[in-house]
Tab-separated table of C-alpha atoms in Angstrom:
chain	number	residue	atom	x	y	z
L	23	MET	CA	3.906	-48.330	-83.759
L	24	THR	CA	4.387	-44.580	-83.709
L	25	PRO	CA	4.790	-43.184	-87.250
L	26	THR	CA	8.219	-41.801	-88.000
L	27	HIS	CA	8.140	-38.045	-88.367
L	28	PRO	CA	10.075	-36.671	-91.383
L	29	LEU	CA	12.291	-34.666	-89.040
L	30	THR	CA	13.426	-37.832	-87.238
L	31	GLN	CA	14.112	-39.981	-90.301
L	32	THR	CA	17.708	-41.097	-90.793
L	33	VAL	CA	19.900	-38.754	-92.815
L	34	GLY	CA	21.746	-41.523	-94.638
L	35	ILE	CA	25.336	-42.614	-95.085
L	36	THR	CA	27.850	-39.792	-95.389
L	37	LEU	CA	30.690	-39.957	-97.885
L	38	ASP	CA	33.261	-40.150	-95.081
L	39	ARG	CA	31.496	-43.080	-93.449
L	40	PHE	CA	31.004	-44.836	-96.783
L	41	ILE	CA	34.682	-44.443	-97.680
L	42	LEU	CA	35.662	-45.856	-94.285
L	43	ARG	CA	33.410	-48.884	-94.774
L	44	GLN	CA	34.853	-49.482	-98.237
L	45	GLN	CA	38.358	-49.176	-96.835
L	46	ASP	CA	37.593	-51.741	-94.133
L	47	ALA	CA	36.655	-54.230	-96.863
L	48	PHE	CA	40.260	-54.287	-98.106
L	49	ALA	CA	42.788	-55.992	-95.872
L	50	TYR	CA	45.639	-54.124	-97.594
L	51	ALA	CA	44.072	-50.646	-97.446
L	52	THR	CA	46.157	-48.022	-95.644
L	53	GLY	CA	43.744	-45.091	-95.824
L	54	GLU	CA	45.736	-42.934	-98.244
L	55	LEU	CA	43.302	-43.242	-101.150
L	56	SER	CA	40.419	-42.674	-98.748
L	57	GLN	CA	41.982	-39.419	-97.578
L	58	LEU	CA	42.571	-38.373	-101.183
L	59	LEU	CA	38.867	-38.828	-101.962
L	60	ARG	CA	37.989	-36.765	-98.897
L	61	ASP	CA	40.307	-34.000	-100.148
L	62	LEU	CA	38.516	-34.002	-103.503
L	63	ALA	CA	35.176	-33.799	-101.708
L	64	LEU	CA	36.382	-30.848	-99.629
L	65	ALA	CA	37.465	-28.953	-102.752
L	66	ALA	CA	34.098	-29.783	-104.347
L	67	LYS	CA	32.255	-28.189	-101.419
L	68	ILE	CA	34.322	-25.016	-101.747
L	69	VAL	CA	33.838	-24.841	-105.516
L	70	ASN	CA	30.118	-25.433	-105.023
L	71	ARG	CA	30.053	-22.393	-102.746
L	72	ASP	CA	32.003	-20.350	-105.295
L	73	VAL	CA	29.649	-21.369	-108.108
L	74	ASN	CA	26.582	-20.448	-106.062
L	75	ARG	CA	28.045	-17.047	-105.193
L	76	ALA	CA	29.493	-16.298	-108.633
L	77	GLY	CA	26.995	-13.614	-109.530
L	78	LEU	CA	27.368	-11.893	-106.157
L	79	VAL	CA	31.156	-11.658	-106.046
L	80	ASP	CA	31.797	-11.020	-109.759
L	81	LEU	CA	33.198	-14.415	-110.740
L	82	TYR	CA	31.441	-14.413	-114.097
L	83	GLY	CA	33.110	-13.956	-117.454
L	84	SER	CA	36.475	-14.480	-119.076
L	85	LEU	CA	39.950	-13.716	-117.772
L	86	GLY	CA	41.141	-12.825	-121.260
L	87	GLY	CA	43.964	-14.479	-123.181
L	88	THR	CA	44.177	-18.215	-123.834
L	89	ASN	CA	45.225	-21.259	-121.812
L	90	VAL	CA	47.373	-24.236	-122.818
L	91	GLN	CA	44.383	-25.643	-124.720
L	92	GLY	CA	44.180	-22.547	-126.906
L	93	GLU	CA	40.877	-21.706	-125.217
L	94	GLU	CA	39.733	-18.591	-123.399
L	95	PRO	CA	39.721	-19.388	-119.649
L	96	GLN	CA	36.811	-18.286	-117.514
L	97	THR	CA	37.308	-16.736	-114.088
L	98	LEU	CA	35.733	-19.752	-112.386
L	99	ASP	CA	38.083	-22.101	-114.276
L	100	MET	CA	41.039	-20.607	-112.483
L	101	VAL	CA	39.220	-20.405	-109.143
L	102	ALA	CA	38.345	-24.116	-109.293
L	103	ASN	CA	41.861	-24.962	-110.437
L	104	VAL	CA	43.336	-23.278	-107.371
L	105	ARG	CA	40.789	-24.879	-105.001
L	106	PHE	CA	41.542	-28.442	-106.097
L	107	ILE	CA	45.311	-27.966	-106.237
L	108	ARG	CA	45.334	-26.527	-102.699
L	109	ALA	CA	43.110	-29.278	-101.280
L	110	LEU	CA	45.187	-32.064	-102.810
L	111	THR	CA	48.470	-30.416	-101.842
L	112	ASN	CA	47.388	-29.899	-98.236
L	113	GLY	CA	46.093	-33.464	-98.038
L	114	ARG	CA	49.647	-34.776	-98.558
L	115	GLU	CA	48.586	-37.965	-100.366
L	116	VAL	CA	49.267	-36.682	-103.904
L	117	CYS	CA	52.771	-36.097	-105.234
L	118	ALA	CA	51.784	-34.405	-108.510
L	119	ILE	CA	48.769	-33.034	-110.374
L	120	VAL	CA	47.931	-32.397	-114.023
L	121	THR	CA	45.055	-30.056	-114.841
L	122	GLU	CA	43.448	-28.676	-117.958
L	123	GLU	CA	44.614	-25.187	-117.029
L	124	ASP	CA	48.351	-25.899	-116.669
L	125	ASP	CA	50.820	-26.896	-119.370
L	126	GLU	CA	53.142	-29.005	-117.214
L	127	LEU	CA	52.619	-31.266	-114.231
L	128	ILE	CA	52.406	-29.582	-110.834
L	129	HIS	CA	54.605	-30.980	-108.046
L	130	THR	CA	52.875	-30.716	-104.680
L	131	GLY	CA	56.094	-30.949	-102.658
L	132	CYS	CA	54.949	-34.249	-101.107
L	133	ASN	CA	57.284	-36.734	-102.780
L	134	ASP	CA	56.157	-39.411	-100.320
L	135	GLY	CA	52.647	-39.296	-101.778
L	136	ARG	CA	51.691	-42.529	-103.519
L	137	TYR	CA	49.175	-41.057	-105.977
L	138	VAL	CA	48.910	-38.619	-108.866
L	139	VAL	CA	45.702	-36.887	-109.937
L	140	ALA	CA	44.561	-35.569	-113.334
L	141	LEU	CA	41.783	-32.964	-113.313
L	142	ASP	CA	39.429	-30.953	-115.407
L	143	PRO	CA	38.663	-28.517	-112.575
L	144	LEU	CA	35.542	-26.966	-114.117
L	145	ASP	CA	34.193	-28.411	-117.326
L	146	GLY	CA	31.586	-26.312	-119.128
L	147	SER	CA	32.381	-23.164	-117.173
L	148	SER	CA	31.244	-20.925	-120.037
L	149	ASN	CA	27.708	-22.049	-119.101
L	150	ILE	CA	27.907	-20.561	-115.611
L	151	ASP	CA	26.808	-17.139	-116.850
L	152	VAL	CA	23.456	-18.610	-117.892
L	153	ASN	CA	23.010	-20.883	-114.853
L	154	VAL	CA	23.543	-24.192	-116.691
L	155	SER	CA	24.996	-27.227	-114.901
L	156	ILE	CA	28.781	-27.596	-114.945
L	157	GLY	CA	31.186	-30.112	-113.458
L	158	THR	CA	34.594	-31.337	-112.319
L	159	ILE	CA	36.211	-34.528	-113.646
L	160	PHE	CA	39.013	-36.367	-111.833
L	161	SER	CA	41.240	-39.377	-112.383
L	162	VAL	CA	43.598	-41.002	-109.857
L	163	TYR	CA	46.636	-43.227	-110.513
L	164	ARG	CA	49.040	-44.994	-108.212
L	165	ARG	CA	52.444	-43.567	-109.050
L	166	GLN	CA	55.048	-45.743	-110.819
L	167	SER	CA	58.099	-43.658	-109.936
L	168	PRO	CA	59.867	-44.451	-106.632
L	169	VAL	CA	58.191	-43.032	-103.532
L	170	GLY	CA	60.329	-40.249	-102.113
L	171	THR	CA	61.367	-38.909	-105.517
L	172	PRO	CA	59.637	-36.278	-107.679
L	173	ALA	CA	56.821	-37.611	-109.859
L	174	THR	CA	57.413	-37.964	-113.592
L	175	ALA	CA	55.281	-37.686	-116.727
L	176	ASP	CA	55.135	-41.490	-116.943
L	177	ASP	CA	53.129	-41.560	-113.705
L	178	PHE	CA	50.271	-39.940	-115.643
L	179	LEU	CA	50.697	-41.749	-118.976
L	180	GLN	CA	49.897	-45.255	-117.767
L	181	GLY	CA	46.659	-45.608	-119.743
L	182	GLY	CA	43.029	-45.687	-118.711
L	183	ARG	CA	43.049	-49.257	-117.407
L	184	LYS	CA	45.501	-48.281	-114.657
L	185	GLN	CA	43.174	-45.840	-112.888
L	186	VAL	CA	42.508	-46.587	-109.232
L	187	ALA	CA	39.721	-44.010	-108.783
L	188	ALA	CA	37.774	-41.733	-111.099
L	189	GLY	CA	34.639	-39.669	-111.078
L	190	TYR	CA	32.974	-36.326	-111.444
L	191	ILE	CA	31.224	-33.638	-109.460
L	192	LEU	CA	28.085	-32.133	-110.979
L	193	TYR	CA	27.116	-28.625	-109.871
L	194	GLY	CA	23.459	-28.270	-110.808
L	195	THR	CA	20.060	-28.176	-109.116
L	196	SER	CA	21.881	-30.238	-106.520
L	197	THR	CA	25.574	-31.014	-106.239
L	198	LEU	CA	26.532	-34.639	-106.772
L	199	LEU	CA	29.832	-36.463	-106.410
L	200	VAL	CA	29.876	-39.698	-108.436
L	201	TYR	CA	32.895	-41.976	-108.311
L	202	THR	CA	34.286	-45.477	-108.724
L	203	THR	CA	37.309	-47.307	-107.377
L	204	GLY	CA	36.704	-50.300	-109.634
L	205	ARG	CA	34.028	-51.873	-107.413
L	206	GLY	CA	30.864	-50.238	-108.731
L	207	VAL	CA	29.661	-46.659	-109.101
L	208	TYR	CA	28.261	-44.590	-106.233
L	209	GLY	CA	26.743	-41.126	-106.123
L	210	PHE	CA	26.539	-38.702	-103.210
L	211	THR	CA	24.396	-35.567	-102.996
L	212	LEU	CA	25.610	-32.553	-101.034
L	213	GLU	CA	23.301	-31.719	-98.145
L	214	ASN	CA	24.079	-28.025	-97.851
L	215	SER	CA	22.639	-27.527	-94.372
L	216	LEU	CA	24.947	-30.256	-93.023
L	217	GLY	CA	27.875	-29.636	-95.342
L	218	GLU	CA	28.003	-33.372	-96.017
L	219	PHE	CA	27.806	-35.553	-99.117
L	220	ILE	CA	25.111	-38.198	-98.485
L	221	LEU	CA	24.788	-41.483	-100.391
L	222	SER	CA	21.925	-40.996	-102.851
L	223	HIS	CA	22.779	-43.299	-105.783
L	224	ASN	CA	23.825	-46.760	-104.608
L	225	GLU	CA	25.491	-49.148	-107.074
L	226	VAL	CA	24.551	-47.161	-110.174
L	227	LYS	CA	23.747	-49.279	-113.239
L	228	THR	CA	23.143	-47.607	-116.567
L	229	PRO	CA	20.444	-49.060	-118.866
L	230	ASP	CA	21.788	-51.308	-121.612
L	231	ALA	CA	19.773	-49.340	-124.174
L	232	GLY	CA	18.217	-45.913	-124.305
L	233	GLN	CA	16.399	-43.380	-126.434
L	234	ILE	CA	18.521	-40.271	-125.892
L	235	TYR	CA	21.330	-39.102	-128.149
L	236	SER	CA	23.476	-36.120	-127.175
L	237	VAL	CA	25.569	-34.403	-129.834
L	238	ASN	CA	26.186	-30.904	-131.132
L	239	GLU	CA	24.272	-31.248	-134.387
L	240	GLY	CA	25.472	-27.798	-135.409
L	241	ASN	CA	28.682	-29.573	-136.461
L	242	VAL	CA	26.946	-32.327	-138.405
L	243	GLU	CA	28.373	-31.242	-141.761
L	244	GLN	CA	31.879	-31.713	-140.338
L	245	PHE	CA	31.223	-35.194	-138.974
L	246	THR	CA	32.395	-38.362	-140.718
L	247	PRO	CA	29.820	-40.217	-142.874
L	248	GLY	CA	29.563	-42.963	-140.239
L	249	ILE	CA	28.594	-40.521	-137.472
L	250	ARG	CA	26.114	-38.740	-139.741
L	251	GLN	CA	24.592	-42.122	-140.551
L	252	TYR	CA	24.267	-42.944	-136.856
L	253	ILE	CA	22.527	-39.634	-136.132
L	254	SER	CA	20.135	-40.359	-138.992
L	255	TRP	CA	19.585	-43.846	-137.516
L	256	CYS	CA	18.629	-42.233	-134.175
L	257	ARG	CA	16.239	-39.812	-135.862
L	258	GLN	CA	14.529	-42.595	-137.778
L	259	ARG	CA	13.789	-44.296	-134.467
L	260	ARG	CA	12.495	-41.019	-133.050
L	261	TYR	CA	15.076	-40.937	-130.294
L	262	MET	CA	15.183	-37.784	-128.199
L	263	ALA	CA	17.936	-35.253	-128.926
L	264	ARG	CA	19.186	-33.869	-125.604
L	265	TYR	CA	22.353	-31.763	-125.587
L	266	ILE	CA	23.260	-29.447	-122.732
L	267	GLY	CA	26.746	-28.603	-123.944
L	268	SER	CA	28.233	-29.455	-120.556
L	269	LEU	CA	30.065	-32.790	-120.717
L	270	VAL	CA	29.464	-33.876	-117.118
L	271	ALA	CA	25.779	-32.969	-117.222
L	272	ASP	CA	25.162	-34.771	-120.526
L	273	VAL	CA	27.021	-37.915	-119.439
L	274	HIS	CA	25.318	-37.942	-116.030
L	275	ARG	CA	21.824	-37.704	-117.508
L	276	ASN	CA	22.497	-40.514	-119.968
L	277	LEU	CA	24.130	-42.624	-117.258
L	278	LEU	CA	20.894	-42.584	-115.269
L	279	LYS	CA	18.299	-42.540	-118.050
L	280	GLY	CA	20.026	-44.469	-120.843
L	281	GLY	CA	21.519	-42.795	-123.874
L	282	ILE	CA	24.663	-41.971	-125.803
L	283	TYR	CA	26.906	-38.909	-125.817
L	284	LEU	CA	28.937	-38.253	-128.947
L	285	TYR	CA	31.853	-35.866	-129.392
L	286	PRO	CA	33.346	-37.288	-132.595
L	287	SER	CA	36.225	-36.071	-134.706
L	288	THR	CA	35.435	-33.315	-137.196
L	289	ALA	CA	37.021	-31.849	-140.287
L	290	THR	CA	38.572	-29.094	-138.155
L	291	HIS	CA	39.507	-31.418	-135.257
L	292	PRO	CA	40.366	-34.776	-136.873
L	293	GLN	CA	41.909	-36.046	-133.612
L	294	GLY	CA	38.823	-35.128	-131.603
L	295	LYS	CA	38.544	-32.343	-129.067
L	296	LEU	CA	38.056	-33.876	-125.616
L	297	ARG	CA	41.135	-34.526	-123.497
L	298	LEU	CA	42.002	-38.187	-123.102
L	299	LEU	CA	43.706	-38.068	-119.686
L	300	TYR	CA	41.257	-36.097	-117.558
L	301	GLU	CA	37.986	-36.225	-119.505
L	302	CYS	CA	37.729	-39.398	-121.601
L	303	TYR	CA	39.584	-41.900	-119.396
L	304	PRO	CA	37.799	-41.157	-116.087
L	305	LEU	CA	34.319	-40.932	-117.617
L	306	ALA	CA	34.906	-44.076	-119.679
L	307	TRP	CA	36.026	-46.117	-116.668
L	308	LEU	CA	33.121	-44.907	-114.559
L	309	VAL	CA	30.541	-45.634	-117.277
L	310	GLU	CA	32.059	-49.084	-117.905
L	311	GLN	CA	31.843	-49.795	-114.167
L	312	ALA	CA	28.135	-48.927	-114.403
L	313	GLY	CA	27.634	-51.376	-117.279
L	314	GLY	CA	28.016	-48.960	-120.185
L	315	ALA	CA	30.631	-48.549	-122.888
L	316	ALA	CA	32.986	-45.901	-124.267
L	317	SER	CA	34.832	-45.850	-127.583
L	318	ASP	CA	36.827	-43.529	-129.807
L	319	GLY	CA	35.024	-45.040	-132.792
L	320	GLU	CA	37.677	-47.697	-133.345
L	321	GLN	CA	38.520	-49.140	-129.941
L	322	PRO	CA	37.470	-48.847	-126.301
L	323	ILE	CA	38.678	-45.519	-124.925
L	324	LEU	CA	40.413	-47.280	-122.032
L	325	ASP	CA	42.557	-49.249	-124.523
L	326	ARG	CA	43.668	-46.125	-126.372
L	327	PRO	CA	47.319	-45.340	-125.520
L	328	ILE	CA	48.385	-41.859	-124.433
L	329	THR	CA	51.645	-39.992	-125.043
L	330	ARG	CA	50.914	-36.408	-123.879
L	331	PHE	CA	49.096	-34.811	-120.953
L	332	HIS	CA	46.689	-32.798	-123.096
L	333	GLU	CA	46.192	-35.324	-125.894
L	334	ARG	CA	42.744	-35.244	-127.481
L	335	SER	CA	40.366	-37.973	-128.582
L	336	PRO	CA	36.906	-38.543	-130.063
L	337	LEU	CA	34.406	-39.949	-127.566
L	338	LEU	CA	31.268	-42.091	-127.946
L	339	ILE	CA	30.000	-43.006	-124.475
L	340	GLY	CA	26.835	-44.379	-122.922
L	341	ALA	CA	24.574	-47.428	-123.149
L	342	GLN	CA	26.252	-50.606	-124.395
L	343	SER	CA	23.902	-51.232	-127.309
L	344	MET	CA	23.898	-47.620	-128.493
L	345	VAL	CA	27.681	-47.282	-128.458
L	346	GLY	CA	27.944	-50.667	-130.172
L	347	GLU	CA	25.615	-49.581	-132.983
L	348	ALA	CA	27.461	-46.280	-133.425
L	349	VAL	CA	30.822	-48.056	-133.666
L	350	ARG	CA	29.362	-50.591	-136.099
L	351	LEU	CA	28.127	-47.873	-138.440
L	352	VAL	CA	31.369	-45.902	-138.206
L	353	THR	CA	33.473	-49.004	-138.873
L	354	ARG	CA	31.270	-50.159	-141.747
L	355	GLN	CA	31.359	-46.745	-143.399
L	356	GLU	CA	35.140	-46.524	-143.121
L	357	THR	CA	35.458	-50.039	-144.604
L	358	VAL	CA	33.228	-49.095	-147.555
L	359	GLU	CA	35.227	-45.917	-148.197
L	360	ALA	CA	38.514	-47.826	-148.044
């Protein structure tokens, strides 16, 4: 048999082809969700280009002022926000969008769209100036309001268990799109020369246990006694402290290698700091689909109700056993104090 030359080896399954195959597995599928995922992938390719060119076209730095979160928006935050809104609007499958950068929901003008999307367009964008990985997080819901009418706030406030698709895009040494529709977790790497996302991580399963803990230990004095005890527990076992400071990058590493990411409540942010709708819910559902767990310290994140678009929450997410131990210590400490 003639050896296969590297240049003639198969490229792999593209995202479009994979989505089509998944769609064919559902007798009731109409293709709308598939098109929505393609629209997200298109926006991801454009944002990837923008990120790679940021230093050449002066996209670094802050815009000045503050956004709805009370934070200083970066130039690339707004660029990514526009890219995703345009892609989803032009795709015509989404009737409304909520993003980190906008106070109210955004109507796309397509009232016949059957889905709504919640987005963190560019998480960790302050790291772009120093060439650290950043990401996009997305969450998709089937609308509850009547098709043909404008979307309402209730379409977004259904709770984490009602998601129909969720995932993230990681812009790093390579660009990956990782998503779930409730039937496993799949990752696709962008092949820049082809302009295609290629299946690279099939049926992702996170280890049940790990030796990595990711937390901003600079805030340790503001953490609750239970969280401080858990960090001490990790140190005693000589676990590795790995904290990038970019949510998507930290969660992605721990998803593959086994570990826990903690962004607990603090004295200055007793309700937590991460946004429930478009950060905690989508990452929690994806990690659960991969065999992991996610909690706010009291209950699974996906069981936590939501009342506002930009509501915040603590987050403990990662390997089942590590999250379980963290919750156990937090709960025990709170019981003792009570």
